[in-house]
Amino acid sequence: MQHGYELKYTWTIEFIESQNYIKVIAENDFSVEGHMEMLADVVAREFWKPGMNLLFDDRKVEFKGVNIESVRKVSHDFRTFENELGNGRTALLMDTLSDYARGRQFELLTDDKVSTDIKIFRDEEEALSWLAS
């Protein structure tokens, strides 16, 4: 969608208690700053415990203008939450192949630098199955 203004990066956070994971649904124009705010929001929730599994549903996010430097910054910022995140699993759900490729860049840049196991998906059922395994 073309527009002359940016839509603010927004998210909702839900604790899926029956399956013990947190689902974060993000929307609109991605920003590195917004991503940091979102992570801070997740770990500040009263139901959050380090080591919980996370599903970031980014299928409604516009990643225009996001390049490798942006991905490096997000990877670095993600690492600053290492203690709060713990050693759970984090699934990123992407819509398009190009968004999936950006997610894979993030996964590769973050791999072995955090105890959280990160994997990128395009199918929600696969992501949920992986989180539950």
mmCIF file of N, CA, C and O in Angstrom, residues 26-124:
data_model
loop_
_atom_site.group_PDB
_atom_site.id
_atom_site.type_symbol
_atom_site.label_atom_id
_atom_site.label_comp_id
_atom_site.label_asym_id
_atom_site.label_seq_id
_atom_site.Cartn_x
_atom_site.Cartn_y
_atom_site.Cartn_z
ATOM 1 N N ALA A 26 2.573 -7.975 15.384
ATOM 2 C CA ALA A 26 3.044 -6.638 15.034
ATOM 3 C C ALA A 26 2.401 -6.204 13.718
ATOM 4 O O ALA A 26 2.049 -7.041 12.880
ATOM 5 N N GLU A 27 2.269 -4.887 13.560
ATOM 6 C CA GLU A 27 1.659 -4.328 12.352
ATOM 7 C C GLU A 27 2.340 -3.032 11.956
ATOM 8 O O GLU A 27 3.034 -2.408 12.758
ATOM 9 N N ASN A 28 2.105 -2.649 10.714
ATOM 10 C CA ASN A 28 2.505 -1.370 10.155
ATOM 11 C C ASN A 28 3.993 -1.308 9.824
ATOM 12 O O ASN A 28 4.613 -2.331 9.572
ATOM 13 N N ASP A 29 4.563 -0.127 9.821
ATOM 14 C CA ASP A 29 5.929 0.088 9.336
ATOM 15 C C ASP A 29 6.954 -0.237 10.407
ATOM 16 O O ASP A 29 6.989 0.388 11.469
ATOM 17 N N PHE A 30 7.804 -1.218 10.109
ATOM 18 C CA PHE A 30 8.841 -1.642 11.041
ATOM 19 C C PHE A 30 9.796 -0.491 11.344
ATOM 20 O O PHE A 30 10.157 0.285 10.476
ATOM 21 N N SER A 31 10.201 -0.430 12.619
ATOM 22 C CA SER A 31 11.281 0.480 13.004
ATOM 23 C C SER A 31 12.132 -0.208 14.055
ATOM 24 O O SER A 31 11.623 -0.980 14.870
ATOM 25 N N VAL A 32 13.433 0.063 14.007
ATOM 26 C CA VAL A 32 14.352 -0.519 14.982
ATOM 27 C C VAL A 32 13.955 -0.066 16.381
ATOM 28 O O VAL A 32 13.911 -0.864 17.318
ATOM 29 N N GLU A 33 13.640 1.223 16.531
ATOM 30 C CA GLU A 33 13.251 1.759 17.836
ATOM 31 C C GLU A 33 11.976 1.092 18.334
ATOM 32 O O GLU A 33 11.855 0.748 19.508
ATOM 33 N N GLY A 34 11.014 0.912 17.435
ATOM 34 C CA GLY A 34 9.769 0.256 17.805
ATOM 35 C C GLY A 34 10.004 -1.184 18.227
ATOM 36 O O GLY A 34 9.366 -1.678 19.163
ATOM 37 N N HIS A 35 10.920 -1.855 17.552
ATOM 38 C CA HIS A 35 11.242 -3.235 17.906
ATOM 39 C C HIS A 35 11.795 -3.317 19.325
ATOM 40 O O HIS A 35 11.430 -4.205 20.089
ATOM 41 N N MET A 36 12.666 -2.375 19.684
ATOM 42 C CA MET A 36 13.209 -2.332 21.048
ATOM 43 C C MET A 36 12.097 -2.103 22.069
ATOM 44 O O MET A 36 12.061 -2.745 23.112
ATOM 45 N N GLU A 37 11.191 -1.181 21.757
ATOM 46 C CA GLU A 37 10.065 -0.903 22.654
ATOM 47 C C GLU A 37 9.197 -2.153 22.813
ATOM 48 O O GLU A 37 8.726 -2.457 23.908
ATOM 49 N N MET A 38 9.005 -2.880 21.713
ATOM 50 C CA MET A 38 8.184 -4.085 21.751
ATOM 51 C C MET A 38 8.828 -5.146 22.653
ATOM 52 O O MET A 38 8.149 -5.742 23.490
ATOM 53 N N LEU A 39 10.135 -5.376 22.508
ATOM 54 C CA LEU A 39 10.821 -6.347 23.365
ATOM 55 C C LEU A 39 10.728 -5.937 24.831
ATOM 56 O O LEU A 39 10.479 -6.771 25.706
ATOM 57 N N ALA A 40 10.930 -4.651 25.103
ATOM 58 C CA ALA A 40 10.829 -4.152 26.480
ATOM 59 C C ALA A 40 9.420 -4.379 27.019
ATOM 60 O O ALA A 40 9.251 -4.746 28.196
ATOM 61 N N ASP A 41 8.410 -4.189 26.173
ATOM 62 C CA ASP A 41 7.022 -4.402 26.569
ATOM 63 C C ASP A 41 6.784 -5.878 26.903
ATOM 64 O O ASP A 41 6.147 -6.204 27.915
ATOM 65 N N VAL A 42 7.308 -6.779 26.080
ATOM 66 C CA VAL A 42 7.123 -8.221 26.317
ATOM 67 C C VAL A 42 7.687 -8.611 27.682
ATOM 68 O O VAL A 42 7.004 -9.233 28.500
ATOM 69 N N VAL A 43 8.953 -8.271 27.939
ATOM 70 C CA VAL A 43 9.600 -8.738 29.167
ATOM 71 C C VAL A 43 9.107 -7.999 30.411
ATOM 72 O O VAL A 43 9.369 -8.443 31.528
ATOM 73 N N ALA A 44 8.365 -6.911 30.225
ATOM 74 C CA ALA A 44 7.804 -6.174 31.363
ATOM 75 C C ALA A 44 6.441 -6.714 31.798
ATOM 76 O O ALA A 44 5.947 -6.360 32.875
ATOM 77 N N ARG A 45 5.831 -7.571 30.979
ATOM 78 C CA ARG A 45 4.507 -8.112 31.319
ATOM 79 C C ARG A 45 4.596 -8.991 32.561
ATOM 80 O O ARG A 45 5.564 -9.719 32.747
ATOM 81 N N GLU A 46 3.559 -8.951 33.404
ATOM 82 C CA GLU A 46 3.599 -9.713 34.658
ATOM 83 C C GLU A 46 3.617 -11.216 34.421
ATOM 84 O O GLU A 46 4.123 -11.966 35.246
ATOM 85 N N PHE A 47 3.087 -11.674 33.284
ATOM 86 C CA PHE A 47 3.090 -13.111 33.007
ATOM 87 C C PHE A 47 4.411 -13.585 32.403
ATOM 88 O O PHE A 47 4.632 -14.779 32.268
ATOM 89 N N TRP A 48 5.304 -12.667 32.023
ATOM 90 C CA TRP A 48 6.564 -13.054 31.383
ATOM 91 C C TRP A 48 7.530 -13.675 32.382
ATOM 92 O O TRP A 48 7.731 -13.160 33.472
ATOM 93 N N LYS A 49 8.132 -14.774 31.979
ATOM 94 C CA LYS A 49 9.204 -15.427 32.741
ATOM 95 C C LYS A 49 10.330 -15.739 31.764
ATOM 96 O O LYS A 49 10.069 -16.257 30.666
ATOM 97 N N PRO A 50 11.594 -15.471 32.127
ATOM 98 C CA PRO A 50 12.700 -15.819 31.229
ATOM 99 C C PRO A 50 12.637 -17.294 30.850
ATOM 100 O O PRO A 50 12.344 -18.151 31.678
ATOM 101 N N GLY A 51 12.874 -17.560 29.572
ATOM 102 C CA GLY A 51 12.827 -18.927 29.065
ATOM 103 C C GLY A 51 11.506 -19.299 28.419
ATOM 104 O O GLY A 51 11.382 -20.379 27.854
ATOM 105 N N MET A 52 10.509 -18.400 28.498
ATOM 106 C CA MET A 52 9.237 -18.690 27.839
ATOM 107 C C MET A 52 9.425 -18.637 26.325
ATOM 108 O O MET A 52 10.305 -17.941 25.812
ATOM 109 N N ASN A 53 8.578 -19.366 25.615
ATOM 110 C CA ASN A 53 8.607 -19.339 24.158
ATOM 111 C C ASN A 53 7.836 -18.132 23.638
ATOM 112 O O ASN A 53 6.845 -17.705 24.250
ATOM 113 N N LEU A 54 8.309 -17.615 22.500
ATOM 114 C CA LEU A 54 7.706 -16.448 21.869
ATOM 115 C C LEU A 54 7.359 -16.742 20.417
ATOM 116 O O LEU A 54 8.142 -17.387 19.710
ATOM 117 N N LEU A 55 6.216 -16.239 19.986
ATOM 118 C CA LEU A 55 5.868 -16.241 18.568
ATOM 119 C C LEU A 55 5.653 -14.792 18.164
ATOM 120 O O LEU A 55 4.742 -14.130 18.670
ATOM 121 N N PHE A 56 6.527 -14.292 17.304
ATOM 122 C CA PHE A 56 6.359 -12.958 16.731
ATOM 123 C C PHE A 56 5.696 -13.119 15.373
ATOM 124 O O PHE A 56 6.297 -13.646 14.443
ATOM 125 N N ASP A 57 4.449 -12.693 15.274
ATOM 126 C CA ASP A 57 3.716 -12.742 14.011
ATOM 127 C C ASP A 57 3.923 -11.409 13.303
ATOM 128 O O ASP A 57 3.305 -10.405 13.645
ATOM 129 N N ASP A 58 4.839 -11.407 12.325
ATOM 130 C CA ASP A 58 5.195 -10.184 11.600
ATOM 131 C C ASP A 58 4.589 -10.151 10.201
ATOM 132 O O ASP A 58 5.062 -9.427 9.334
ATOM 133 N N ARG A 59 3.532 -10.913 9.979
ATOM 134 C CA ARG A 59 2.940 -10.982 8.637
ATOM 135 C C ARG A 59 2.256 -9.686 8.214
ATOM 136 O O ARG A 59 2.043 -9.467 7.025
ATOM 137 N N LYS A 60 1.934 -8.807 9.163
ATOM 138 C CA LYS A 60 1.278 -7.538 8.815
ATOM 139 C C LYS A 60 2.245 -6.356 8.916
ATOM 140 O O LYS A 60 1.821 -5.208 8.946
ATOM 141 N N VAL A 61 3.533 -6.654 8.982
ATOM 142 C CA VAL A 61 4.549 -5.606 9.102
ATOM 143 C C VAL A 61 5.095 -5.275 7.718
ATOM 144 O O VAL A 61 5.345 -6.158 6.898
ATOM 145 N N GLU A 62 5.270 -3.985 7.464
ATOM 146 C CA GLU A 62 5.926 -3.506 6.244
ATOM 147 C C GLU A 62 7.399 -3.321 6.568
ATOM 148 O O GLU A 62 7.749 -2.543 7.464
ATOM 149 N N PHE A 63 8.273 -4.020 5.854
ATOM 150 C CA PHE A 63 9.711 -3.949 6.103
ATOM 151 C C PHE A 63 10.436 -3.086 5.066
ATOM 152 O O PHE A 63 11.633 -3.239 4.875
ATOM 153 N N LYS A 64 9.726 -2.179 4.423
ATOM 154 C CA LYS A 64 10.377 -1.357 3.394
ATOM 155 C C LYS A 64 11.487 -0.517 4.035
ATOM 156 O O LYS A 64 11.362 -0.038 5.162
ATOM 157 N N GLY A 65 12.578 -0.408 3.350
ATOM 158 C CA GLY A 65 13.706 0.363 3.860
ATOM 159 C C GLY A 65 14.583 -0.382 4.847
ATOM 160 O O GLY A 65 15.600 0.137 5.297
ATOM 161 N N VAL A 66 14.193 -1.597 5.218
ATOM 162 C CA VAL A 66 15.003 -2.382 6.146
ATOM 163 C C VAL A 66 16.125 -3.042 5.347
ATOM 164 O O VAL A 66 15.868 -3.761 4.384
ATOM 165 N N ASN A 67 17.365 -2.765 5.752
ATOM 166 C CA ASN A 67 18.529 -3.326 5.059
ATOM 167 C C ASN A 67 19.377 -4.112 6.062
ATOM 168 O O ASN A 67 19.006 -4.257 7.222
ATOM 169 N N ILE A 68 20.519 -4.595 5.615
ATOM 170 C CA ILE A 68 21.365 -5.421 6.476
ATOM 171 C C ILE A 68 21.824 -4.655 7.724
ATOM 172 O O ILE A 68 21.941 -5.235 8.800
ATOM 173 N N GLU A 69 22.051 -3.356 7.606
ATOM 174 C CA GLU A 69 22.443 -2.571 8.786
ATOM 175 C C GLU A 69 21.317 -2.525 9.811
ATOM 176 O O GLU A 69 21.566 -2.614 11.008
ATOM 177 N N SER A 70 20.089 -2.388 9.342
ATOM 178 C CA SER A 70 18.926 -2.422 10.247
ATOM 179 C C SER A 70 18.835 -3.780 10.937
ATOM 180 O O SER A 70 18.586 -3.859 12.145
ATOM 181 N N VAL A 71 19.055 -4.842 10.174
ATOM 182 C CA VAL A 71 18.979 -6.195 10.730
ATOM 183 C C VAL A 71 20.088 -6.390 11.764
ATOM 184 O O VAL A 71 19.870 -6.968 12.825
ATOM 185 N N ARG A 72 21.289 -5.881 11.473
ATOM 186 C CA ARG A 72 22.388 -5.971 12.450
ATOM 187 C C ARG A 72 22.024 -5.245 13.747
ATOM 188 O O ARG A 72 22.291 -5.737 14.837
ATOM 189 N N LYS A 73 21.425 -4.068 13.616
ATOM 190 C CA LYS A 73 21.044 -3.282 14.784
ATOM 191 C C LYS A 73 19.995 -4.043 15.608
ATOM 192 O O LYS A 73 20.104 -4.123 16.838
ATOM 193 N N VAL A 74 19.004 -4.606 14.948
ATOM 194 C CA VAL A 74 17.963 -5.368 15.650
ATOM 195 C C VAL A 74 18.584 -6.583 16.342
ATOM 196 O O VAL A 74 18.249 -6.894 17.488
ATOM 197 N N SER A 75 19.506 -7.253 15.669
ATOM 198 C CA SER A 75 20.184 -8.403 16.263
ATOM 199 C C SER A 75 20.957 -7.985 17.518
ATOM 200 O O SER A 75 20.870 -8.643 18.558
ATOM 201 N N HIS A 76 21.678 -6.891 17.425
ATOM 202 C CA HIS A 76 22.431 -6.381 18.582
ATOM 203 C C HIS A 76 21.478 -6.022 19.719
ATOM 204 O O HIS A 76 21.703 -6.372 20.878
ATOM 205 N N ASP A 77 20.400 -5.317 19.376
ATOM 206 C CA ASP A 77 19.428 -4.911 20.393
ATOM 207 C C ASP A 77 18.770 -6.118 21.041
ATOM 208 O O ASP A 77 18.532 -6.132 22.250
ATOM 209 N N PHE A 78 18.485 -7.130 20.246
ATOM 210 C CA PHE A 78 17.873 -8.357 20.772
ATOM 211 C C PHE A 78 18.795 -8.980 21.819
ATOM 212 O O PHE A 78 18.338 -9.449 22.853
ATOM 213 N N ARG A 79 20.094 -8.934 21.553
ATOM 214 C CA ARG A 79 21.063 -9.502 22.489
ATOM 215 C C ARG A 79 21.093 -8.760 23.822
ATOM 216 O O ARG A 79 21.453 -9.340 24.838
ATOM 217 N N THR A 80 20.697 -7.484 23.828
ATOM 218 C CA THR A 80 20.690 -6.740 25.095
ATOM 219 C C THR A 80 19.612 -7.255 26.044
ATOM 220 O O THR A 80 19.649 -6.961 27.234
ATOM 221 N N PHE A 81 18.673 -8.034 25.518
ATOM 222 C CA PHE A 81 17.609 -8.613 26.335
ATOM 223 C C PHE A 81 17.912 -10.066 26.709
ATOM 224 O O PHE A 81 17.029 -10.788 27.166
ATOM 225 N N GLU A 82 19.150 -10.489 26.530
ATOM 226 C CA GLU A 82 19.545 -11.878 26.766
ATOM 227 C C GLU A 82 19.070 -12.398 28.122
ATOM 228 O O GLU A 82 18.461 -13.455 28.205
ATOM 229 N N ASN A 83 19.354 -11.681 29.195
ATOM 230 C CA ASN A 83 18.978 -12.160 30.533
ATOM 231 C C ASN A 83 17.478 -12.235 30.719
ATOM 232 O O ASN A 83 16.961 -13.161 31.339
ATOM 233 N N GLU A 84 16.763 -11.253 30.182
ATOM 234 C CA GLU A 84 15.303 -11.231 30.333
ATOM 235 C C GLU A 84 14.635 -12.310 29.480
ATOM 236 O O GLU A 84 13.614 -12.859 29.855
ATOM 237 N N LEU A 85 15.203 -12.604 28.303
ATOM 238 C CA LEU A 85 14.590 -13.580 27.405
ATOM 239 C C LEU A 85 14.854 -15.010 27.845
ATOM 240 O O LEU A 85 13.974 -15.856 27.767
ATOM 241 N N GLY A 86 16.068 -15.292 28.262
ATOM 242 C CA GLY A 86 16.389 -16.642 28.710
ATOM 243 C C GLY A 86 16.573 -17.606 27.553
ATOM 244 O O GLY A 86 16.835 -17.204 26.421
ATOM 245 N N ASN A 87 16.370 -18.899 27.838
ATOM 246 C CA ASN A 87 16.729 -19.930 26.866
ATOM 247 C C ASN A 87 15.529 -20.602 26.220
ATOM 248 O O ASN A 87 15.579 -21.787 25.894
ATOM 249 N N GLY A 88 14.456 -19.882 26.000
ATOM 250 C CA GLY A 88 13.292 -20.456 25.324
ATOM 251 C C GLY A 88 13.472 -20.487 23.823
ATOM 252 O O GLY A 88 14.588 -20.365 23.307
ATOM 253 N N ARG A 89 12.371 -20.636 23.130
ATOM 254 C CA ARG A 89 12.373 -20.622 21.670
ATOM 255 C C ARG A 89 11.627 -19.388 21.189
ATOM 256 O O ARG A 89 10.622 -18.991 21.784
ATOM 257 N N THR A 90 12.139 -18.813 20.101
ATOM 258 C CA THR A 90 11.506 -17.652 19.486
ATOM 259 C C THR A 90 11.265 -17.948 18.014
ATOM 260 O O THR A 90 12.213 -18.186 17.264
ATOM 261 N N ALA A 91 9.995 -17.955 17.626
ATOM 262 C CA ALA A 91 9.614 -18.169 16.230
ATOM 263 C C ALA A 91 9.177 -16.840 15.640
ATOM 264 O O ALA A 91 8.407 -16.102 16.262
ATOM 265 N N LEU A 92 9.688 -16.527 14.455
ATOM 266 C CA LEU A 92 9.267 -15.342 13.719
ATOM 267 C C LEU A 92 8.467 -15.806 12.518
ATOM 268 O O LEU A 92 8.941 -16.631 11.734
ATOM 269 N N LEU A 93 7.271 -15.287 12.389
ATOM 270 C CA LEU A 93 6.362 -15.664 11.318
ATOM 271 C C LEU A 93 6.319 -14.523 10.305
ATOM 272 O O LEU A 93 5.916 -13.412 10.642
ATOM 273 N N MET A 94 6.781 -14.811 9.084
ATOM 274 C CA MET A 94 6.882 -13.795 8.041
ATOM 275 C C MET A 94 5.916 -14.108 6.902
ATOM 276 O O MET A 94 5.564 -15.268 6.690
ATOM 277 N N ASP A 95 5.552 -13.075 6.142
ATOM 278 C CA ASP A 95 4.572 -13.235 5.079
ATOM 279 C C ASP A 95 5.220 -13.566 3.736
ATOM 280 O O ASP A 95 4.926 -14.591 3.142
ATOM 281 N N THR A 96 6.116 -12.732 3.262
ATOM 282 C CA THR A 96 6.668 -12.881 1.915
ATOM 283 C C THR A 96 8.045 -13.543 1.959
ATOM 284 O O THR A 96 8.690 -13.600 3.009
ATOM 285 N N LEU A 97 8.506 -14.004 0.813
ATOM 286 C CA LEU A 97 9.840 -14.591 0.733
ATOM 287 C C LEU A 97 10.920 -13.570 1.078
ATOM 288 O O LEU A 97 11.905 -13.905 1.738
ATOM 289 N N SER A 98 10.749 -12.324 0.644
ATOM 290 C CA SER A 98 11.763 -11.304 0.961
ATOM 291 C C SER A 98 11.781 -11.007 2.456
ATOM 292 O O SER A 98 12.858 -10.819 3.041
ATOM 293 N N ASP A 99 10.615 -10.997 3.107
ATOM 294 C CA ASP A 99 10.576 -10.797 4.555
ATOM 295 C C ASP A 99 11.188 -12.009 5.270
ATOM 296 O O ASP A 99 11.903 -11.865 6.258
ATOM 297 N N TYR A 100 10.917 -13.199 4.750
ATOM 298 C CA TYR A 100 11.514 -14.413 5.295
ATOM 299 C C TYR A 100 13.040 -14.327 5.219
ATOM 300 O O TYR A 100 13.740 -14.671 6.178
ATOM 301 N N ALA A 101 13.551 -13.840 4.088
ATOM 302 C CA ALA A 101 15.005 -13.695 3.913
ATOM 303 C C ALA A 101 15.578 -12.713 4.932
ATOM 304 O O ALA A 101 16.651 -12.958 5.504
ATOM 305 N N ARG A 102 14.875 -11.615 5.190
ATOM 306 C CA ARG A 102 15.323 -10.673 6.232
ATOM 307 C C ARG A 102 15.337 -11.358 7.597
ATOM 308 O O ARG A 102 16.244 -11.164 8.399
ATOM 309 N N GLY A 103 14.317 -12.142 7.854
ATOM 310 C CA GLY A 103 14.255 -12.885 9.109
ATOM 311 C C GLY A 103 15.415 -13.860 9.247
ATOM 312 O O GLY A 103 16.000 -13.998 10.319
ATOM 313 N N ARG A 104 15.757 -14.518 8.150
ATOM 314 C CA ARG A 104 16.895 -15.443 8.175
ATOM 315 C C ARG A 104 18.195 -14.691 8.452
ATOM 316 O O ARG A 104 19.064 -15.196 9.163
ATOM 317 N N GLN A 105 18.340 -13.482 7.900
ATOM 318 C CA GLN A 105 19.526 -12.669 8.200
ATOM 319 C C GLN A 105 19.601 -12.419 9.708
ATOM 320 O O GLN A 105 20.662 -12.570 10.313
ATOM 321 N N PHE A 106 18.462 -12.048 10.300
ATOM 322 C CA PHE A 106 18.404 -11.820 11.743
ATOM 323 C C PHE A 106 18.786 -13.089 12.500
ATOM 324 O O PHE A 106 19.585 -13.068 13.428
ATOM 325 N N GLU A 107 18.211 -14.217 12.070
ATOM 326 C CA GLU A 107 18.491 -15.499 12.718
ATOM 327 C C GLU A 107 19.989 -15.813 12.673
ATOM 328 O O GLU A 107 20.585 -16.191 13.686
ATOM 329 N N LEU A 108 20.609 -15.644 11.514
ATOM 330 C CA LEU A 108 22.030 -15.951 11.356
ATOM 331 C C LEU A 108 22.917 -14.991 12.143
ATOM 332 O O LEU A 108 23.934 -15.401 12.714
ATOM 333 N N LEU A 109 22.545 -13.705 12.184
ATOM 334 C CA LEU A 109 23.337 -12.719 12.925
ATOM 335 C C LEU A 109 23.214 -12.892 14.436
ATOM 336 O O LEU A 109 24.095 -12.477 15.185
ATOM 337 N N THR A 110 22.128 -13.492 14.878
ATOM 338 C CA THR A 110 21.866 -13.638 16.312
ATOM 339 C C THR A 110 22.285 -15.019 16.821
ATOM 340 O O THR A 110 22.587 -15.184 17.997
ATOM 341 N N ASP A 111 22.322 -15.995 15.929
ATOM 342 C CA ASP A 111 22.651 -17.370 16.287
ATOM 343 C C ASP A 111 23.958 -17.437 17.066
ATOM 344 O O ASP A 111 24.918 -16.742 16.752
ATOM 345 N N ASP A 112 23.998 -18.247 18.086
ATOM 346 C CA ASP A 112 25.179 -18.450 18.938
ATOM 347 C C ASP A 112 25.552 -17.218 19.759
ATOM 348 O O ASP A 112 26.584 -17.218 20.426
ATOM 349 N N LYS A 113 24.749 -16.170 19.715
ATOM 350 C CA LYS A 113 25.022 -14.978 20.515
ATOM 351 C C LYS A 113 23.990 -14.802 21.625
ATOM 352 O O LYS A 113 24.142 -13.952 22.485
ATOM 353 N N VAL A 114 22.921 -15.603 21.557
ATOM 354 C CA VAL A 114 21.884 -15.598 22.594
ATOM 355 C C VAL A 114 21.527 -17.042 22.917
ATOM 356 O O VAL A 114 21.722 -17.943 22.090
ATOM 357 N N SER A 115 20.995 -17.265 24.099
ATOM 358 C CA SER A 115 20.603 -18.624 24.462
ATOM 359 C C SER A 115 19.222 -18.978 23.914
ATOM 360 O O SER A 115 18.858 -20.145 23.859
ATOM 361 N N THR A 116 18.467 -17.981 23.476
ATOM 362 C CA THR A 116 17.171 -18.222 22.855
ATOM 363 C C THR A 116 17.383 -18.891 21.496
ATOM 364 O O THR A 116 18.228 -18.453 20.720
ATOM 365 N N ASP A 117 16.628 -19.931 21.221
ATOM 366 C CA ASP A 117 16.688 -20.616 19.929
ATOM 367 C C ASP A 117 15.723 -19.903 18.992
ATOM 368 O O ASP A 117 14.521 -19.819 19.282
ATOM 369 N N ILE A 118 16.219 -19.365 17.874
ATOM 370 C CA ILE A 118 15.410 -18.556 16.956
ATOM 371 C C ILE A 118 15.254 -19.286 15.634
ATOM 372 O O ILE A 118 16.216 -19.826 15.095
ATOM 373 N N LYS A 119 14.020 -19.262 15.113
ATOM 374 C CA LYS A 119 13.767 -19.871 13.812
ATOM 375 C C LYS A 119 12.691 -19.056 13.093
ATOM 376 O O LYS A 119 11.757 -18.571 13.710
ATOM 377 N N ILE A 120 12.836 -18.955 11.763
ATOM 378 C CA ILE A 120 11.930 -18.163 10.936
ATOM 379 C C ILE A 120 10.977 -19.096 10.200
ATOM 380 O O ILE A 120 11.394 -20.155 9.699
ATOM 381 N N PHE A 121 9.717 -18.685 10.104
ATOM 382 C CA PHE A 121 8.680 -19.499 9.455
ATOM 383 C C PHE A 121 7.799 -18.640 8.557
ATOM 384 O O PHE A 121 7.688 -17.429 8.763
ATOM 385 N N ARG A 122 7.150 -19.309 7.620
ATOM 386 C CA ARG A 122 6.098 -18.671 6.830
ATOM 387 C C ARG A 122 4.748 -19.320 7.114
ATOM 388 O O ARG A 122 3.716 -18.814 6.706
ATOM 389 N N ASP A 123 4.749 -20.449 7.833
ATOM 390 C CA ASP A 123 3.527 -21.177 8.141
ATOM 391 C C ASP A 123 3.322 -21.202 9.656
ATOM 392 O O ASP A 123 4.200 -21.661 10.390
ATOM 393 N N GLU A 124 2.171 -20.712 10.106
ATOM 394 C CA GLU A 124 1.917 -20.604 11.551
ATOM 395 C C GLU A 124 1.857 -21.973 12.229
ATOM 396 O O GLU A 124 2.378 -22.132 13.331
#
